[in-house]
């Protein structure tokens, strides 16, 4: 079985990071799910950013579409929100895309773009687990958290992937994790904004076979 490690927030990663390991960044609301949906929408690749100016420079150089948020707010100069339902409305076939989020893309930057990084969420948990199981390497499941604090939806995403890896993804586990997500503060915030559909999408566990992987600084489907 894959040698598995989990952390409840980005800041719990060890220093220095292990060299020969896979890292799975789990930022369920919203970076991880958005990246899965961007690739499914036909994006040529998705480049993650932790800095607004670098993202805007990338757009100026390549004509890429930029989606993102900072602390839940729109970013000036970007093309739109990273919410998955809004991503689906865009024609992204063959387009390069840049994404910046408060937590998920920051986690990738912290780990380092030269590392083996995958993107996991509730929607692709089983596919991520199958990918890791086939690689037989040490794997770190990283719940991104928010501003240094663990959040329920990321912990649920990590546990869902882990339960698949351990062959323990029972109906009871799935039901409990769904309850954790439905009752988390971020889900309540989305519902207050009128995006109940986003929460419903997150609860469609294992509905996607897309496993984003960082290659040469950009995310592509594994």
PDB file of C-alpha atoms in Angstrom:
ATOM      1  CA  UNK A   1       0.000   0.000   0.000  1.00  0.00           C
ATOM      2  CA  UNK A   2       1.061   3.620  -0.607  1.00  0.00           C
ATOM      3  CA  UNK A   3       2.971   5.122   2.346  1.00  0.00           C
ATOM      4  CA  UNK A   4       0.428   7.756   3.318  1.00  0.00           C
ATOM      5  CA  UNK A   5       0.731  10.991   5.310  1.00  0.00           C
ATOM      6  CA  UNK A   6      -1.973  13.597   5.936  1.00  0.00           C
ATOM      7  CA  UNK A   7      -1.846  17.172   7.234  1.00  0.00           C
ATOM      8  CA  UNK A   8      -4.823  19.208   8.428  1.00  0.00           C
ATOM      9  CA  UNK A   9      -3.512  22.527   7.103  1.00  0.00           C
ATOM     10  CA  UNK A  10      -0.776  23.643   4.752  1.00  0.00           C
ATOM     11  CA  UNK A  11       1.339  25.004   7.587  1.00  0.00           C
ATOM     12  CA  UNK A  12       1.762  21.506   9.075  1.00  0.00           C
ATOM     13  CA  UNK A  13       3.966  20.315   6.228  1.00  0.00           C
ATOM     14  CA  UNK A  14       7.464  19.428   7.445  1.00  0.00           C
ATOM     15  CA  UNK A  15      10.618  21.386   6.684  1.00  0.00           C
ATOM     16  CA  UNK A  16      12.371  20.315   4.575  1.00  0.00           C
ATOM     17  CA  UNK A  17       9.825  18.513   2.465  1.00  0.00           C
ATOM     18  CA  UNK A  18      10.579  14.907   1.520  1.00  0.00           C
ATOM     19  CA  UNK A  19      12.223  14.690  -1.896  1.00  0.00           C
ATOM     20  CA  UNK A  20      10.676  11.551  -3.398  1.00  0.00           C
ATOM     21  CA  UNK A  21       7.019  12.006  -2.565  1.00  0.00           C
ATOM     22  CA  UNK A  22       3.732  12.874  -4.207  1.00  0.00           C
ATOM     23  CA  UNK A  23       1.693  15.749  -2.784  1.00  0.00           C
ATOM     24  CA  UNK A  24      -2.068  16.104  -3.223  1.00  0.00           C
ATOM     25  CA  UNK A  25      -3.395  19.607  -2.595  1.00  0.00           C
ATOM     26  CA  UNK A  26      -6.989  19.503  -1.361  1.00  0.00           C
ATOM     27  CA  UNK A  27      -8.823  22.844  -1.386  1.00  0.00           C
ATOM     28  CA  UNK A  28     -12.369  21.639  -1.916  1.00  0.00           C
ATOM     29  CA  UNK A  29     -13.958  25.110  -1.859  1.00  0.00           C
ATOM     30  CA  UNK A  30     -12.851  26.167  -4.286  1.00  0.00           C
ATOM     31  CA  UNK A  31      -9.465  25.838  -5.989  1.00  0.00           C
ATOM     32  CA  UNK A  32      -9.261  22.055  -6.380  1.00  0.00           C
ATOM     33  CA  UNK A  33     -12.774  21.640  -7.727  1.00  0.00           C
ATOM     34  CA  UNK A  34     -12.337  24.615 -10.070  1.00  0.00           C
ATOM     35  CA  UNK A  35      -9.135  23.188 -11.569  1.00  0.00           C
ATOM     36  CA  UNK A  36     -10.864  19.876 -12.258  1.00  0.00           C
ATOM     37  CA  UNK A  37     -13.733  21.689 -13.965  1.00  0.00           C
ATOM     38  CA  UNK A  38     -11.420  23.980 -15.969  1.00  0.00           C
ATOM     39  CA  UNK A  39      -9.640  20.987 -17.471  1.00  0.00           C
ATOM     40  CA  UNK A  40     -12.960  19.266 -18.140  1.00  0.00           C
ATOM     41  CA  UNK A  41     -14.100  22.457 -19.904  1.00  0.00           C
ATOM     42  CA  UNK A  42     -11.248  22.031 -22.381  1.00  0.00           C
ATOM     43  CA  UNK A  43      -8.516  24.307 -21.022  1.00  0.00           C
ATOM     44  CA  UNK A  44      -5.162  23.541 -22.632  1.00  0.00           C
ATOM     45  CA  UNK A  45      -3.639  23.768 -19.166  1.00  0.00           C
ATOM     46  CA  UNK A  46      -4.170  25.619 -15.888  1.00  0.00           C
ATOM     47  CA  UNK A  47      -1.304  27.583 -14.379  1.00  0.00           C
ATOM     48  CA  UNK A  48      -1.609  28.228 -10.624  1.00  0.00           C
ATOM     49  CA  UNK A  49      -0.540  31.545  -9.112  1.00  0.00           C
ATOM     50  CA  UNK A  50      -0.031  32.867  -5.606  1.00  0.00           C
ATOM     51  CA  UNK A  51       0.699  36.435  -6.754  1.00  0.00           C
ATOM     52  CA  UNK A  52      -1.652  38.796  -8.616  1.00  0.00           C
ATOM     53  CA  UNK A  53       1.047  40.669 -10.518  1.00  0.00           C
ATOM     54  CA  UNK A  54       2.584  37.469 -11.860  1.00  0.00           C
ATOM     55  CA  UNK A  55      -0.829  36.257 -12.959  1.00  0.00           C
ATOM     56  CA  UNK A  56      -1.524  39.518 -14.801  1.00  0.00           C
ATOM     57  CA  UNK A  57       1.905  39.376 -16.462  1.00  0.00           C
ATOM     58  CA  UNK A  58       1.121  35.831 -17.614  1.00  0.00           C
ATOM     59  CA  UNK A  59      -2.138  37.051 -19.122  1.00  0.00           C
ATOM     60  CA  UNK A  60      -0.366  39.904 -20.916  1.00  0.00           C
ATOM     61  CA  UNK A  61       2.235  37.512 -22.345  1.00  0.00           C
ATOM     62  CA  UNK A  62      -0.054  34.686 -23.424  1.00  0.00           C
ATOM     63  CA  UNK A  63      -3.590  36.070 -23.705  1.00  0.00           C
ATOM     64  CA  UNK A  64      -4.673  33.481 -21.148  1.00  0.00           C
ATOM     65  CA  UNK A  65      -7.990  33.557 -19.346  1.00  0.00           C
ATOM     66  CA  UNK A  66      -7.560  34.429 -15.661  1.00  0.00           C
ATOM     67  CA  UNK A  67      -9.961  33.272 -12.966  1.00  0.00           C
ATOM     68  CA  UNK A  68      -9.478  33.899  -9.298  1.00  0.00           C
ATOM     69  CA  UNK A  69     -10.313  35.438  -5.968  1.00  0.00           C
ATOM     70  CA  UNK A  70      -8.562  36.946  -2.972  1.00  0.00           C
ATOM     71  CA  UNK A  71     -10.247  36.362   0.366  1.00  0.00           C
ATOM     72  CA  UNK A  72     -13.463  35.629  -1.489  1.00  0.00           C
ATOM     73  CA  UNK A  73     -13.411  38.873  -3.492  1.00  0.00           C
ATOM     74  CA  UNK A  74     -12.944  39.458  -7.254  1.00  0.00           C
ATOM     75  CA  UNK A  75      -9.462  40.403  -8.472  1.00  0.00           C
ATOM     76  CA  UNK A  76      -9.077  43.513 -10.652  1.00  0.00           C
ATOM     77  CA  UNK A  77      -7.862  42.625 -14.130  1.00  0.00           C
ATOM     78  CA  UNK A  78      -9.041  39.014 -13.945  1.00  0.00           C
ATOM     79  CA  UNK A  79     -11.677  37.618 -16.294  1.00  0.00           C
ATOM     80  CA  UNK A  80     -13.945  36.103 -13.711  1.00  0.00           C
ATOM     81  CA  UNK A  81     -14.654  33.986 -10.682  1.00  0.00           C
ATOM     82  CA  UNK A  82     -13.240  30.487 -10.187  1.00  0.00           C
ATOM     83  CA  UNK A  83     -16.607  29.081  -9.090  1.00  0.00           C
ATOM     84  CA  UNK A  84     -17.072  25.802 -11.003  1.00  0.00           C
ATOM     85  CA  UNK A  85     -20.602  26.615 -12.212  1.00  0.00           C
ATOM     86  CA  UNK A  86     -19.313  29.871 -13.748  1.00  0.00           C
ATOM     87  CA  UNK A  87     -16.304  28.097 -15.249  1.00  0.00           C
ATOM     88  CA  UNK A  88     -18.672  25.776 -17.101  1.00  0.00           C
ATOM     89  CA  UNK A  89     -20.262  28.750 -18.861  1.00  0.00           C
ATOM     90  CA  UNK A  90     -16.983  29.686 -20.552  1.00  0.00           C
ATOM     91  CA  UNK A  91     -15.699  28.438 -23.898  1.00  0.00           C
ATOM     92  CA  UNK A  92     -12.224  27.289 -22.870  1.00  0.00           C
ATOM     93  CA  UNK A  93     -11.474  24.770 -25.599  1.00  0.00           C
ATOM     94  CA  UNK A  94      -7.713  24.890 -26.155  1.00  0.00           C
ATOM     95  CA  UNK A  95      -7.275  28.034 -24.048  1.00  0.00           C
ATOM     96  CA  UNK A  96      -4.490  28.499 -21.491  1.00  0.00           C
ATOM     97  CA  UNK A  97      -5.918  29.445 -18.096  1.00  0.00           C
ATOM     98  CA  UNK A  98      -4.390  31.002 -15.000  1.00  0.00           C
ATOM     99  CA  UNK A  99      -5.933  30.604 -11.549  1.00  0.00           C
ATOM    100  CA  UNK A 100      -5.282  32.363  -8.261  1.00  0.00           C
ATOM    101  CA  UNK A 101      -7.076  31.500  -5.028  1.00  0.00           C
ATOM    102  CA  UNK A 102      -6.573  32.390  -1.391  1.00  0.00           C
ATOM    103  CA  UNK A 103      -5.601  28.896  -0.272  1.00  0.00           C
ATOM    104  CA  UNK A 104      -5.202  26.166  -2.895  1.00  0.00           C
ATOM    105  CA  UNK A 105      -2.791  27.872  -5.277  1.00  0.00           C
ATOM    106  CA  UNK A 106      -0.890  29.261  -2.296  1.00  0.00           C
ATOM    107  CA  UNK A 107      -0.465  25.680  -1.090  1.00  0.00           C
ATOM    108  CA  UNK A 108       1.027  24.656  -4.430  1.00  0.00           C
ATOM    109  CA  UNK A 109       3.394  27.599  -4.284  1.00  0.00           C
ATOM    110  CA  UNK A 110       4.456  26.644  -0.754  1.00  0.00           C
ATOM    111  CA  UNK A 111       5.150  23.032  -1.765  1.00  0.00           C
ATOM    112  CA  UNK A 112       7.038  24.175  -4.866  1.00  0.00           C
ATOM    113  CA  UNK A 113       6.229  23.868  -8.534  1.00  0.00           C
ATOM    114  CA  UNK A 114       9.185  21.555  -9.030  1.00  0.00           C
ATOM    115  CA  UNK A 115       7.515  18.905  -6.856  1.00  0.00           C
ATOM    116  CA  UNK A 116       5.148  16.094  -7.832  1.00  0.00           C
ATOM    117  CA  UNK A 117       1.784  17.736  -7.143  1.00  0.00           C
ATOM    118  CA  UNK A 118      -1.707  16.430  -7.827  1.00  0.00           C
ATOM    119  CA  UNK A 119      -5.022  18.186  -7.178  1.00  0.00           C
ATOM    120  CA  UNK A 120      -7.721  16.420  -5.211  1.00  0.00           C
ATOM    121  CA  UNK A 121     -11.295  17.207  -4.277  1.00  0.00           C
ATOM    122  CA  UNK A 122     -14.460  15.363  -3.360  1.00  0.00           C
ATOM    123  CA  UNK A 123     -15.457  15.106  -7.017  1.00  0.00           C
ATOM    124  CA  UNK A 124     -12.325  13.200  -8.102  1.00  0.00           C
ATOM    125  CA  UNK A 125     -11.299  11.498  -4.832  1.00  0.00           C
ATOM    126  CA  UNK A 126     -11.530   7.928  -6.121  1.00  0.00           C
ATOM    127  CA  UNK A 127      -9.571   8.751  -9.295  1.00  0.00           C
ATOM    128  CA  UNK A 128      -6.854  10.453  -7.229  1.00  0.00           C
ATOM    129  CA  UNK A 129      -6.632   7.439  -4.923  1.00  0.00           C
ATOM    130  CA  UNK A 130      -6.322   5.074  -7.874  1.00  0.00           C
ATOM    131  CA  UNK A 131      -3.559   7.227  -9.355  1.00  0.00           C
ATOM    132  CA  UNK A 132      -1.597   7.263  -6.098  1.00  0.00           C
ATOM    133  CA  UNK A 133      -2.048   3.529  -5.567  1.00  0.00           C
ATOM    134  CA  UNK A 134      -0.547   2.868  -8.982  1.00  0.00           C
ATOM    135  CA  UNK A 135       2.570   4.927  -8.261  1.00  0.00           C
ATOM    136  CA  UNK A 136       3.705   3.155  -5.063  1.00  0.00           C
ATOM    137  CA  UNK A 137       5.381   6.263  -3.619  1.00  0.00           C
ATOM    138  CA  UNK A 138       5.089   8.141  -0.361  1.00  0.00           C
ATOM    139  CA  UNK A 139       2.023  10.374  -0.651  1.00  0.00           C
ATOM    140  CA  UNK A 140       1.072  13.463   1.355  1.00  0.00           C
ATOM    141  CA  UNK A 141      -2.588  14.492   1.381  1.00  0.00           C
ATOM    142  CA  UNK A 142      -2.536  18.205   2.153  1.00  0.00           C
ATOM    143  CA  UNK A 143      -5.696  19.902   3.394  1.00  0.00           C
ATOM    144  CA  UNK A 144      -4.976  23.505   2.412  1.00  0.00           C
ATOM    145  CA  UNK A 145      -6.999  25.131   5.193  1.00  0.00           C
ATOM    146  CA  UNK A 146      -7.747  28.816   5.382  1.00  0.00           C
ATOM    147  CA  UNK A 147      -5.342  31.427   6.736  1.00  0.00           C
ATOM    148  CA  UNK A 148      -3.587  28.829   8.848  1.00  0.00           C
ATOM    149  CA  UNK A 149      -6.750  27.186  10.192  1.00  0.00           C
ATOM    150  CA  UNK A 150      -8.137  23.746   9.237  1.00  0.00           C
ATOM    151  CA  UNK A 151     -11.509  23.778   7.477  1.00  0.00           C
ATOM    152  CA  UNK A 152     -14.080  20.990   7.485  1.00  0.00           C
ATOM    153  CA  UNK A 153     -14.462  20.679   3.713  1.00  0.00           C
ATOM    154  CA  UNK A 154     -10.740  20.140   3.112  1.00  0.00           C
ATOM    155  CA  UNK A 155     -10.513  17.617   5.947  1.00  0.00           C
ATOM    156  CA  UNK A 156     -13.474  15.795   4.395  1.00  0.00           C
ATOM    157  CA  UNK A 157     -11.792  15.766   0.991  1.00  0.00           C
ATOM    158  CA  UNK A 158      -8.598  14.342   2.445  1.00  0.00           C
ATOM    159  CA  UNK A 159     -10.511  11.678   4.381  1.00  0.00           C
ATOM    160  CA  UNK A 160     -12.475  10.683   1.277  1.00  0.00           C
ATOM    161  CA  UNK A 161      -9.271  10.130  -0.720  1.00  0.00           C
ATOM    162  CA  UNK A 162      -7.695   8.289   2.211  1.00  0.00           C
ATOM    163  CA  UNK A 163     -10.739   6.054   2.661  1.00  0.00           C
ATOM    164  CA  UNK A 164     -10.516   5.020  -0.999  1.00  0.00           C
ATOM    165  CA  UNK A 165      -6.805   4.247  -0.643  1.00  0.00           C
ATOM    166  CA  UNK A 166      -7.461   2.097   2.415  1.00  0.00           C
ATOM    167  CA  UNK A 167     -10.473   0.360   0.877  1.00  0.00           C
ATOM    168  CA  UNK A 168     -12.721   1.791   3.597  1.00  0.00           C
ATOM    169  CA  UNK A 169     -15.026   4.103   1.643  1.00  0.00           C
ATOM    170  CA  UNK A 170     -18.312   2.792   3.016  1.00  0.00           C
ATOM    171  CA  UNK A 171     -21.735   4.363   2.681  1.00  0.00           C
ATOM    172  CA  UNK A 172     -21.490   5.457   6.317  1.00  0.00           C
ATOM    173  CA  UNK A 173     -18.202   7.257   5.645  1.00  0.00           C
ATOM    174  CA  UNK A 174     -19.613   8.977   2.583  1.00  0.00           C
ATOM    175  CA  UNK A 175     -22.750  10.047   4.460  1.00  0.00           C
ATOM    176  CA  UNK A 176     -20.757  11.454   7.374  1.00  0.00           C
ATOM    177  CA  UNK A 177     -18.403  13.381   5.097  1.00  0.00           C
ATOM    178  CA  UNK A 178     -21.328  14.771   3.103  1.00  0.00           C
ATOM    179  CA  UNK A 179     -22.858  16.024   6.355  1.00  0.00           C
ATOM    180  CA  UNK A 180     -19.538  17.645   7.314  1.00  0.00           C
ATOM    181  CA  UNK A 181     -19.459  19.556   4.035  1.00  0.00           C
ATOM    182  CA  UNK A 182     -23.122  20.565   4.048  1.00  0.00           C
ATOM    183  CA  UNK A 183     -22.748  21.953   7.566  1.00  0.00           C
ATOM    184  CA  UNK A 184     -19.423  23.746   7.120  1.00  0.00           C
ATOM    185  CA  UNK A 185     -19.131  27.515   7.229  1.00  0.00           C
ATOM    186  CA  UNK A 186     -17.923  27.864   3.643  1.00  0.00           C
ATOM    187  CA  UNK A 187     -20.932  25.940   2.323  1.00  0.00           C
ATOM    188  CA  UNK A 188     -23.215  28.250   4.315  1.00  0.00           C
ATOM    189  CA  UNK A 189     -21.441  31.244   2.778  1.00  0.00           C
ATOM    190  CA  UNK A 190     -21.975  29.886  -0.745  1.00  0.00           C
ATOM    191  CA  UNK A 191     -25.647  29.264  -0.015  1.00  0.00           C
ATOM    192  CA  UNK A 192     -26.058  32.796   1.346  1.00  0.00           C
ATOM    193  CA  UNK A 193     -24.701  34.055  -1.986  1.00  0.00           C
ATOM    194  CA  UNK A 194     -27.223  31.938  -3.886  1.00  0.00           C
ATOM    195  CA  UNK A 195     -24.778  29.252  -5.002  1.00  0.00           C
ATOM    196  CA  UNK A 196     -26.432  26.206  -3.444  1.00  0.00           C
ATOM    197  CA  UNK A 197     -25.656  24.426  -6.719  1.00  0.00           C
ATOM    198  CA  UNK A 198     -21.936  24.655  -5.935  1.00  0.00           C
ATOM    199  CA  UNK A 199     -22.444  22.729  -2.706  1.00  0.00           C
ATOM    200  CA  UNK A 200     -24.512  20.118  -4.529  1.00  0.00           C
ATOM    201  CA  UNK A 201     -21.648  19.717  -7.018  1.00  0.00           C
ATOM    202  CA  UNK A 202     -19.155  19.095  -4.203  1.00  0.00           C
ATOM    203  CA  UNK A 203     -21.441  16.395  -2.810  1.00  0.00           C
ATOM    204  CA  UNK A 204     -21.304  14.473  -6.103  1.00  0.00           C
ATOM    205  CA  UNK A 205     -18.481  12.373  -4.700  1.00  0.00           C
ATOM    206  CA  UNK A 206     -16.256  10.588  -7.236  1.00  0.00           C
ATOM    207  CA  UNK A 207     -18.158  11.994 -10.207  1.00  0.00           C
ATOM    208  CA  UNK A 208     -15.005  12.941 -12.141  1.00  0.00           C
ATOM    209  CA  UNK A 209     -12.124  10.868 -13.496  1.00  0.00           C
ATOM    210  CA  UNK A 210      -9.968  13.972 -14.065  1.00  0.00           C
ATOM    211  CA  UNK A 211      -6.787  14.069 -11.968  1.00  0.00           C
ATOM    212  CA  UNK A 212      -4.892  17.348 -12.439  1.00  0.00           C
ATOM    213  CA  UNK A 213      -1.116  17.023 -12.155  1.00  0.00           C
ATOM    214  CA  UNK A 214       1.512  19.749 -12.193  1.00  0.00           C
ATOM    215  CA  UNK A 215       3.934  19.335 -15.096  1.00  0.00           C
ATOM    216  CA  UNK A 216       6.468  22.015 -16.041  1.00  0.00           C
ATOM    217  CA  UNK A 217       4.645  24.550 -13.883  1.00  0.00           C
ATOM    218  CA  UNK A 218       1.152  23.966 -15.285  1.00  0.00           C
ATOM    219  CA  UNK A 219      -1.690  21.631 -14.375  1.00  0.00           C
ATOM    220  CA  UNK A 220      -2.828  19.080 -16.945  1.00  0.00           C
ATOM    221  CA  UNK A 221      -5.019  15.996 -16.752  1.00  0.00           C
ATOM    222  CA  UNK A 222      -3.011  12.958 -15.653  1.00  0.00           C
TER     223      UNK A 222
END
